[in-house]
Amino acid sequence: QVQLVESGGGLVQAGGSLRLSCAASGSIFRINIMGWYRQAPGKQRELVAVIRSGGSTNYADSVKGRFTIARDNAKNTGYLQMNSLKPEDTAVYYCNADITTNKLVSTRYWGQGTQVTVSS
């Protein structure tokens, strides 16, 4: 069974930084794509950043130049480095990954979510 565990959320002041992590465990053959989503109160969940197995990345316009997504394949872990945080970044952040298991079946998994709050 595959599981994603997030950590790193918290309360920071505007202009500060946080690093979120997403650790995948279980019978993993390969993590194909890993991304970060966020959802603020009263708003729909939106894609923040994505990183593919080859290392290519995409970012939402609102976070370009401030956020960096990365992955450590040896640790089956993904990261989201968030710099120059703004109050509008406040949201619950979710890790998402498309993972091929050792049974060679690909499935999309979600983390439990971690709260990021940025004060002005």
PDB file of C-alpha atoms in Angstrom:
ATOM      1  CA  GLN A   1       0.000   0.000   0.000  1.00  0.00           C
ATOM      2  CA  VAL A   2       1.307   3.437  -0.965  1.00  0.00           C
ATOM      3  CA  GLN A   3       1.005   6.416   1.349  1.00  0.00           C
ATOM      4  CA  LEU A   4       1.964  10.088   1.092  1.00  0.00           C
ATOM      5  CA  VAL A   5       2.886  11.949   4.269  1.00  0.00           C
ATOM      6  CA  GLU A   6       3.250  15.736   4.243  1.00  0.00           C
ATOM      7  CA  SER A   7       5.091  17.965   6.669  1.00  0.00           C
ATOM      8  CA  GLY A   8       6.470  21.487   6.935  1.00  0.00           C
ATOM      9  CA  GLY A   9       3.389  23.674   7.145  1.00  0.00           C
ATOM     10  CA  GLY A  10       3.028  26.413   9.718  1.00  0.00           C
ATOM     11  CA  LEU A  11       2.601  30.102  10.442  1.00  0.00           C
ATOM     12  CA  VAL A  12       5.018  32.629   8.971  1.00  0.00           C
ATOM     13  CA  GLN A  13       5.135  36.365   8.412  1.00  0.00           C
ATOM     14  CA  ALA A  14       4.869  37.892   4.965  1.00  0.00           C
ATOM     15  CA  GLY A  15       8.221  37.701   3.216  1.00  0.00           C
ATOM     16  CA  GLY A  16       9.221  34.568   5.069  1.00  0.00           C
ATOM     17  CA  SER A  17       9.896  31.066   3.807  1.00  0.00           C
ATOM     18  CA  LEU A  18       8.695  27.519   4.352  1.00  0.00           C
ATOM     19  CA  ARG A  19       9.668  24.186   2.884  1.00  0.00           C
ATOM     20  CA  LEU A  20       7.033  21.510   2.517  1.00  0.00           C
ATOM     21  CA  SER A  21       7.927  17.866   2.117  1.00  0.00           C
ATOM     22  CA  CYS A  22       5.982  14.897   0.789  1.00  0.00           C
ATOM     23  CA  ALA A  23       7.335  11.455   1.601  1.00  0.00           C
ATOM     24  CA  ALA A  24       5.987   8.474  -0.304  1.00  0.00           C
ATOM     25  CA  SER A  25       6.226   4.981   1.144  1.00  0.00           C
ATOM     26  CA  GLY A  26       5.107   1.506   0.175  1.00  0.00           C
ATOM     27  CA  SER A  27       5.630  -0.809  -2.762  1.00  0.00           C
ATOM     28  CA  ILE A  28       6.811   1.892  -5.131  1.00  0.00           C
ATOM     29  CA  PHE A  29       8.269   1.091  -8.504  1.00  0.00           C
ATOM     30  CA  ARG A  30       8.424   4.686  -9.712  1.00  0.00           C
ATOM     31  CA  ILE A  31       6.996   8.101  -8.903  1.00  0.00           C
ATOM     32  CA  ASN A  32       5.967   9.407 -12.291  1.00  0.00           C
ATOM     33  CA  ILE A  33       4.668  12.894 -11.511  1.00  0.00           C
ATOM     34  CA  MET A  34       4.511  14.789  -8.238  1.00  0.00           C
ATOM     35  CA  GLY A  35       2.663  18.037  -7.720  1.00  0.00           C
ATOM     36  CA  TRP A  36       1.456  20.458  -5.101  1.00  0.00           C
ATOM     37  CA  TYR A  37      -2.057  21.851  -4.894  1.00  0.00           C
ATOM     38  CA  ARG A  38      -3.556  24.380  -2.526  1.00  0.00           C
ATOM     39  CA  GLN A  39      -7.037  25.313  -1.419  1.00  0.00           C
ATOM     40  CA  ALA A  40      -7.988  28.500   0.388  1.00  0.00           C
ATOM     41  CA  PRO A  41     -11.297  28.929   2.236  1.00  0.00           C
ATOM     42  CA  GLY A  42     -14.143  29.468  -0.199  1.00  0.00           C
ATOM     43  CA  LYS A  43     -11.976  28.745  -3.234  1.00  0.00           C
ATOM     44  CA  GLN A  44     -11.421  25.730  -5.436  1.00  0.00           C
ATOM     45  CA  ARG A  45      -8.294  23.642  -5.209  1.00  0.00           C
ATOM     46  CA  GLU A  46      -5.639  24.850  -7.632  1.00  0.00           C
ATOM     47  CA  LEU A  47      -2.428  23.420  -8.987  1.00  0.00           C
ATOM     48  CA  VAL A  48       0.641  25.218  -7.663  1.00  0.00           C
ATOM     49  CA  ALA A  49       3.551  23.305  -9.163  1.00  0.00           C
ATOM     50  CA  VAL A  50       4.372  19.991 -10.778  1.00  0.00           C
ATOM     51  CA  ILE A  51       7.580  18.060 -11.400  1.00  0.00           C
ATOM     52  CA  ARG A  52       7.910  15.108 -13.753  1.00  0.00           C
ATOM     53  CA  SER A  53      10.176  12.102 -13.553  1.00  0.00           C
ATOM     54  CA  GLY A  54      12.621  13.693 -15.970  1.00  0.00           C
ATOM     55  CA  GLY A  55      12.848  16.813 -13.828  1.00  0.00           C
ATOM     56  CA  SER A  56      10.818  19.243 -15.911  1.00  0.00           C
ATOM     57  CA  THR A  57       8.604  21.621 -13.920  1.00  0.00           C
ATOM     58  CA  ASN A  58       5.618  23.920 -14.270  1.00  0.00           C
ATOM     59  CA  TYR A  59       4.338  26.609 -11.926  1.00  0.00           C
ATOM     60  CA  ALA A  60       1.207  28.631 -11.484  1.00  0.00           C
ATOM     61  CA  ASP A  61       1.735  32.241 -12.542  1.00  0.00           C
ATOM     62  CA  SER A  62       1.020  33.425  -9.014  1.00  0.00           C
ATOM     63  CA  VAL A  63       4.055  31.614  -7.577  1.00  0.00           C
ATOM     64  CA  LYS A  64       6.605  31.851 -10.377  1.00  0.00           C
ATOM     65  CA  GLY A  65       9.905  33.201  -9.145  1.00  0.00           C
ATOM     66  CA  ARG A  66       8.999  32.523  -5.511  1.00  0.00           C
ATOM     67  CA  PHE A  67       8.327  28.776  -5.245  1.00  0.00           C
ATOM     68  CA  THR A  68      10.552  25.896  -6.299  1.00  0.00           C
ATOM     69  CA  ILE A  69       9.456  22.281  -6.621  1.00  0.00           C
ATOM     70  CA  ALA A  70      12.018  19.492  -6.342  1.00  0.00           C
ATOM     71  CA  ARG A  71      12.251  15.762  -5.817  1.00  0.00           C
ATOM     72  CA  ASP A  72      14.712  13.301  -4.327  1.00  0.00           C
ATOM     73  CA  ASN A  73      14.142  10.037  -6.139  1.00  0.00           C
ATOM     74  CA  ALA A  74      16.400   8.070  -3.789  1.00  0.00           C
ATOM     75  CA  LYS A  75      14.204   9.089  -0.854  1.00  0.00           C
ATOM     76  CA  ASN A  76      10.881   8.963  -2.724  1.00  0.00           C
ATOM     77  CA  THR A  77      10.290  12.469  -1.434  1.00  0.00           C
ATOM     78  CA  GLY A  78       9.132  15.699  -3.033  1.00  0.00           C
ATOM     79  CA  TYR A  79       9.576  19.246  -1.790  1.00  0.00           C
ATOM     80  CA  LEU A  80       8.076  22.659  -2.265  1.00  0.00           C
ATOM     81  CA  GLN A  81      10.346  25.536  -1.272  1.00  0.00           C
ATOM     82  CA  MET A  82       8.258  28.652  -0.722  1.00  0.00           C
ATOM     83  CA  ASN A  83      10.020  32.008  -0.506  1.00  0.00           C
ATOM     84  CA  SER A  84       8.761  35.586  -0.322  1.00  0.00           C
ATOM     85  CA  LEU A  85       5.462  34.349   1.030  1.00  0.00           C
ATOM     86  CA  LYS A  86       2.397  36.563   0.747  1.00  0.00           C
ATOM     87  CA  PRO A  87      -0.864  36.525   2.727  1.00  0.00           C
ATOM     88  CA  GLU A  88      -2.646  35.316  -0.404  1.00  0.00           C
ATOM     89  CA  ASP A  89      -0.542  32.150  -0.225  1.00  0.00           C
ATOM     90  CA  THR A  90      -2.484  31.125   2.868  1.00  0.00           C
ATOM     91  CA  ALA A  91      -4.157  27.790   2.148  1.00  0.00           C
ATOM     92  CA  VAL A  92      -4.114  24.093   2.832  1.00  0.00           C
ATOM     93  CA  TYR A  93      -1.412  22.579   0.654  1.00  0.00           C
ATOM     94  CA  TYR A  94      -1.781  19.048  -0.691  1.00  0.00           C
ATOM     95  CA  CYS A  95       0.780  16.748  -2.216  1.00  0.00           C
ATOM     96  CA  ASN A  96      -0.312  14.678  -5.190  1.00  0.00           C
ATOM     97  CA  ALA A  97       1.626  11.958  -6.981  1.00  0.00           C
ATOM     98  CA  ASP A  98       1.078   9.508  -9.795  1.00  0.00           C
ATOM     99  CA  ILE A  99       2.891   6.366  -8.700  1.00  0.00           C
ATOM    100  CA  THR A 100       3.573   3.047 -10.386  1.00  0.00           C
ATOM    101  CA  THR A 101       3.622   0.257  -7.808  1.00  0.00           C
ATOM    102  CA  ASN A 102       5.674  -2.916  -7.889  1.00  0.00           C
ATOM    103  CA  LYS A 103       2.611  -4.584  -9.375  1.00  0.00           C
ATOM    104  CA  LEU A 104       3.068  -2.202 -12.318  1.00  0.00           C
ATOM    105  CA  VAL A 105      -0.213  -0.420 -11.745  1.00  0.00           C
ATOM    106  CA  SER A 106      -0.230   3.386 -11.818  1.00  0.00           C
ATOM    107  CA  THR A 107      -2.417   5.218  -9.323  1.00  0.00           C
ATOM    108  CA  ARG A 108      -2.835   8.811  -8.192  1.00  0.00           C
ATOM    109  CA  TYR A 109      -2.386   9.457  -4.472  1.00  0.00           C
ATOM    110  CA  TRP A 110      -3.063  12.440  -2.218  1.00  0.00           C
ATOM    111  CA  GLY A 111      -1.437  13.584   0.986  1.00  0.00           C
ATOM    112  CA  GLN A 112      -3.486  14.613   3.995  1.00  0.00           C
ATOM    113  CA  GLY A 113      -2.829  18.336   3.537  1.00  0.00           C
ATOM    114  CA  THR A 114      -0.849  20.796   5.616  1.00  0.00           C
ATOM    115  CA  GLN A 115      -1.908  24.294   6.645  1.00  0.00           C
ATOM    116  CA  VAL A 116       0.196  27.256   5.550  1.00  0.00           C
ATOM    117  CA  THR A 117      -0.728  30.596   7.084  1.00  0.00           C
ATOM    118  CA  VAL A 118       1.031  33.829   6.110  1.00  0.00           C
ATOM    119  CA  SER A 119       0.412  36.869   8.283  1.00  0.00           C
ATOM    120  CA  SER A 120       0.710  40.436   7.026  1.00  0.00           C
TER     121      SER A 120
END
